[in-house]
């Protein structure tokens, strides 16, 4: 007898709803696994999916009942402080922890022997061997200390004496490109991508601090410009932006011989577990990661990180749980969105048809890589001839990390303003030009929404306002991609008392994942979402996808619906004999289980489950592959109205209107909330945020939330959002993420285009601080940051 388990490969053909409602829905046939539920109709025909739903954990957060990592307090827990470098570049000669260890209340000290998150030399022999890592940026972690209170840990940290052999450094991207600039690495170095993105190619050349280029070529760029009737060129600069999440990076680690329990502020419980297992050479089964609530990540919180590894070592040495949360200064240093210097050249015919796009970009991710900006130029519009060259520039500053749509806000700021420049040169309306060159059906519908719902038709010529206050309108478009993680599983349990539970290791980044999952289960069982118990954020549950790159919704919701359907079928099969019928005679209508052969007979879910012969039934499902191999993108069109005070240099955003698509919106309230957040971050990026480095001392000058300006309540404009449904017939839910394509990509570009419409002057540098605005207007000399 064979015990080989063979997967069920039986399939059937179903007809799925496909397309965009504004353009007319069609039917698309797909071959699907036999145990999948029937295709969903459009949202208008559903009960819970597509209907605004209050956030599942909203009351718990509002009342302070939600436990974040910083709220975790375990018996005998110690408090830790991470000790970091006070110099930007140099070798560590010695680390003396004697005084710290003698301080009463100190229980453990750990000195780091390997730094994570930094590019690695291709040839390690280029550096003098040492037990200590080379310091490559001010704030690089060196050691950690754990004590009975945070105050004692802080005091002990000050007693650790570190002796350095300092080396030349450079913290400015343009200066780092110079031939005689101090080198950050003594030879070629590469940084691997994290679970959230970032990193760069390993097969590119490196000269000094300049890593690259990463080159993409389509067609013949020279021929494309020869064929062009008009050519526009532009040079653009964007700044380094730090993530500034409300909750800093942090861990509580409880090291026990049988299992290491990790409470983490993370976007990926599974990726944290995997890295802890790899670093400490442990079986994954001996690492448990829990994330009940987290206060923002934006792409920077994946993996163990230096702080997690230090906390684990301290816990192991002290034989006690250890909490290590970064302070605000350290949080500013640990990750950032790279800056950029971009040169764009676009050729087109008189009718707007693009003939050539050429982009060269330089950006710094500090001691990491991943500063590319070519996404919008490469993927937004049809163009037969394309050349992009992207360079990373190493400087002695903290490493970059994935940050909501990595590379796209920078790239869109330059690309969408250059497209507007092309419209000006062609004497064409910017929306009309995009209608000509953009093949996206969703953005076509979104542009129509913008045209119908905003004041765009009354847009006046650039710079036509008189007086010091000038008003303008601008638009910009975004593109993002459909990513799916097959590591997306869940279990559904149905109990005899009618309880329905979902379990998955996926965590809620703060985007409403719990609500999303509850809605899917509710639709399948005909019960309100609030009646579904959601248990997530624990690696003891079936594996879930990391929350990044807009992966979550498109990955986990099909598994949830499939598991819910299979659990429901098991339930029907188990109780059918009691009712003298068969499982296929049950149907769900208006929240009740109805007999198909006698619709007058119906029962509530609780009445049905009461007849279960066992205490519960369950089903587990894992994400199945996409139904077809089509390459799909998402995006949006955002419209901005602003006022520019040409005497003070103040830019005030008055109105933002966005039209966005993300496949099938499961919870419109949550989707709109995500877009609102992206728009606010986009405004903050465009107008305020900027990391300022001391070129002489090599450290960040504004590593706090007093001098690192972010958008506040007074700067929030009127925001209105319209969602465009986009059924793609690729999974049992057709859901997709919205976090990356939300307004974070477009706003700086849309503001730049509105600024031009208001003043007749092109804003090529952000942030649009009063000094930068007045400089662009020619009223003061350019101020160097």
PDB file of C-alpha atoms in Angstrom, residues 19-119:
ATOM      1  CA  UNK A  19     -13.378  44.445 -16.594  1.00  0.00           C
ATOM      2  CA  UNK A  20     -14.244  47.897 -15.264  1.00  0.00           C
ATOM      3  CA  UNK A  21     -17.902  48.809 -14.585  1.00  0.00           C
ATOM      4  CA  UNK A  22     -17.554  52.227 -16.262  1.00  0.00           C
ATOM      5  CA  UNK A  23     -16.367  50.493 -19.435  1.00  0.00           C
ATOM      6  CA  UNK A  24     -18.821  47.603 -19.285  1.00  0.00           C
ATOM      7  CA  UNK A  25     -18.257  44.292 -17.511  1.00  0.00           C
ATOM      8  CA  UNK A  26     -17.612  41.127 -19.505  1.00  0.00           C
ATOM      9  CA  UNK A  27     -17.168  37.434 -18.783  1.00  0.00           C
ATOM     10  CA  UNK A  28     -13.823  35.654 -18.758  1.00  0.00           C
ATOM     11  CA  UNK A  29     -13.478  31.871 -18.617  1.00  0.00           C
ATOM     12  CA  UNK A  30     -10.854  30.454 -16.289  1.00  0.00           C
ATOM     13  CA  UNK A  31      -9.754  26.959 -15.318  1.00  0.00           C
ATOM     14  CA  UNK A  32      -9.785  26.683 -11.530  1.00  0.00           C
ATOM     15  CA  UNK A  33      -9.200  23.954  -8.903  1.00  0.00           C
ATOM     16  CA  UNK A  34     -12.287  21.838  -8.302  1.00  0.00           C
ATOM     17  CA  UNK A  35     -12.445  22.691  -4.588  1.00  0.00           C
ATOM     18  CA  UNK A  36     -12.600  26.467  -5.106  1.00  0.00           C
ATOM     19  CA  UNK A  37     -15.854  28.369  -4.476  1.00  0.00           C
ATOM     20  CA  UNK A  38     -17.959  29.653  -7.366  1.00  0.00           C
ATOM     21  CA  UNK A  39     -16.855  32.975  -8.892  1.00  0.00           C
ATOM     22  CA  UNK A  40     -18.012  36.100  -7.095  1.00  0.00           C
ATOM     23  CA  UNK A  41     -20.353  38.501  -8.886  1.00  0.00           C
ATOM     24  CA  UNK A  42     -19.621  42.227  -8.965  1.00  0.00           C
ATOM     25  CA  UNK A  43     -19.534  43.973  -5.588  1.00  0.00           C
ATOM     26  CA  UNK A  44     -22.963  45.535  -6.125  1.00  0.00           C
ATOM     27  CA  UNK A  45     -24.508  42.043  -5.825  1.00  0.00           C
ATOM     28  CA  UNK A  46     -22.705  41.040  -2.618  1.00  0.00           C
ATOM     29  CA  UNK A  47     -23.714  41.481   0.998  1.00  0.00           C
ATOM     30  CA  UNK A  48     -20.495  42.367   2.809  1.00  0.00           C
ATOM     31  CA  UNK A  49     -17.682  42.450   0.241  1.00  0.00           C
ATOM     32  CA  UNK A  50     -17.433  45.906  -1.288  1.00  0.00           C
ATOM     33  CA  UNK A  51     -19.523  47.526   1.451  1.00  0.00           C
ATOM     34  CA  UNK A  52     -18.045  50.115   3.851  1.00  0.00           C
ATOM     35  CA  UNK A  53     -17.174  48.306   7.081  1.00  0.00           C
ATOM     36  CA  UNK A  54     -15.978  49.690  10.387  1.00  0.00           C
ATOM     37  CA  UNK A  55     -12.478  48.654  11.381  1.00  0.00           C
ATOM     38  CA  UNK A  56     -12.469  45.317  13.196  1.00  0.00           C
ATOM     39  CA  UNK A  57      -9.990  46.439  15.859  1.00  0.00           C
ATOM     40  CA  UNK A  58     -10.942  50.135  15.883  1.00  0.00           C
ATOM     41  CA  UNK A  59     -12.515  50.133  19.378  1.00  0.00           C
ATOM     42  CA  UNK A  60      -9.569  48.225  20.889  1.00  0.00           C
ATOM     43  CA  UNK A  61      -7.108  50.767  19.458  1.00  0.00           C
ATOM     44  CA  UNK A  62      -9.228  53.748  20.452  1.00  0.00           C
ATOM     45  CA  UNK A  63      -9.568  52.489  24.028  1.00  0.00           C
ATOM     46  CA  UNK A  64      -5.894  51.586  24.381  1.00  0.00           C
ATOM     47  CA  UNK A  65      -6.609  47.871  24.667  1.00  0.00           C
ATOM     48  CA  UNK A  66      -4.470  46.895  21.699  1.00  0.00           C
ATOM     49  CA  UNK A  67      -1.055  45.661  22.779  1.00  0.00           C
ATOM     50  CA  UNK A  68       1.857  46.945  20.733  1.00  0.00           C
ATOM     51  CA  UNK A  69       5.378  45.619  21.179  1.00  0.00           C
ATOM     52  CA  UNK A  70       6.228  48.468  23.557  1.00  0.00           C
ATOM     53  CA  UNK A  71       3.220  47.432  25.696  1.00  0.00           C
ATOM     54  CA  UNK A  72       4.478  43.888  26.233  1.00  0.00           C
ATOM     55  CA  UNK A  73       5.557  43.268  29.838  1.00  0.00           C
ATOM     56  CA  UNK A  74       6.662  39.773  30.784  1.00  0.00           C
ATOM     57  CA  UNK A  75       7.539  38.492  34.271  1.00  0.00           C
ATOM     58  CA  UNK A  76      11.168  39.303  35.099  1.00  0.00           C
ATOM     59  CA  UNK A  77      11.583  41.341  31.930  1.00  0.00           C
ATOM     60  CA  UNK A  78      14.706  43.463  31.453  1.00  0.00           C
ATOM     61  CA  UNK A  79      15.047  46.710  29.504  1.00  0.00           C
ATOM     62  CA  UNK A  80      17.734  47.300  26.925  1.00  0.00           C
ATOM     63  CA  UNK A  81      19.525  50.191  25.297  1.00  0.00           C
ATOM     64  CA  UNK A  82      21.262  49.956  21.933  1.00  0.00           C
ATOM     65  CA  UNK A  83      24.661  51.672  21.899  1.00  0.00           C
ATOM     66  CA  UNK A  84      25.626  53.175  18.546  1.00  0.00           C
ATOM     67  CA  UNK A  85      28.623  54.797  16.902  1.00  0.00           C
ATOM     68  CA  UNK A  86      29.406  58.461  17.477  1.00  0.00           C
ATOM     69  CA  UNK A  87      31.577  58.701  14.350  1.00  0.00           C
ATOM     70  CA  UNK A  88      30.593  58.309  10.677  1.00  0.00           C
ATOM     71  CA  UNK A  89      33.518  56.158   9.559  1.00  0.00           C
ATOM     72  CA  UNK A  90      36.347  54.302  11.253  1.00  0.00           C
ATOM     73  CA  UNK A  91      37.618  51.155  12.851  1.00  0.00           C
ATOM     74  CA  UNK A  92      36.765  50.162  16.397  1.00  0.00           C
ATOM     75  CA  UNK A  93      39.958  49.678  18.384  1.00  0.00           C
ATOM     76  CA  UNK A  94      38.310  48.532  21.614  1.00  0.00           C
ATOM     77  CA  UNK A  95      34.987  48.352  23.438  1.00  0.00           C
ATOM     78  CA  UNK A  96      35.296  48.506  27.229  1.00  0.00           C
ATOM     79  CA  UNK A  97      32.107  47.377  28.984  1.00  0.00           C
ATOM     80  CA  UNK A  98      33.656  46.936  32.448  1.00  0.00           C
ATOM     81  CA  UNK A  99      32.049  49.969  34.087  1.00  0.00           C
ATOM     82  CA  UNK A 100      28.675  49.194  32.567  1.00  0.00           C
ATOM     83  CA  UNK A 101      28.740  45.603  33.778  1.00  0.00           C
ATOM     84  CA  UNK A 102      29.529  46.744  37.335  1.00  0.00           C
ATOM     85  CA  UNK A 103      26.598  49.144  37.519  1.00  0.00           C
ATOM     86  CA  UNK A 104      23.967  47.755  39.918  1.00  0.00           C
ATOM     87  CA  UNK A 105      20.956  46.443  38.029  1.00  0.00           C
ATOM     88  CA  UNK A 106      22.805  45.546  34.833  1.00  0.00           C
ATOM     89  CA  UNK A 107      22.198  41.927  33.875  1.00  0.00           C
ATOM     90  CA  UNK A 108      23.838  41.519  30.452  1.00  0.00           C
ATOM     91  CA  UNK A 109      26.013  43.273  27.891  1.00  0.00           C
ATOM     92  CA  UNK A 110      26.483  42.238  24.267  1.00  0.00           C
ATOM     93  CA  UNK A 111      28.999  43.588  21.738  1.00  0.00           C
ATOM     94  CA  UNK A 112      28.019  43.209  18.081  1.00  0.00           C
ATOM     95  CA  UNK A 113      30.286  41.191  15.807  1.00  0.00           C
ATOM     96  CA  UNK A 114      28.261  41.555  12.608  1.00  0.00           C
ATOM     97  CA  UNK A 115      26.076  44.446  11.426  1.00  0.00           C
ATOM     98  CA  UNK A 116      22.946  43.666   9.418  1.00  0.00           C
ATOM     99  CA  UNK A 117      21.385  45.863   6.768  1.00  0.00           C
ATOM    100  CA  UNK A 118      24.684  47.154   5.342  1.00  0.00           C
ATOM    101  CA  UNK A 119      26.113  46.336   1.918  1.00  0.00           C
TER     102      UNK A 119
END
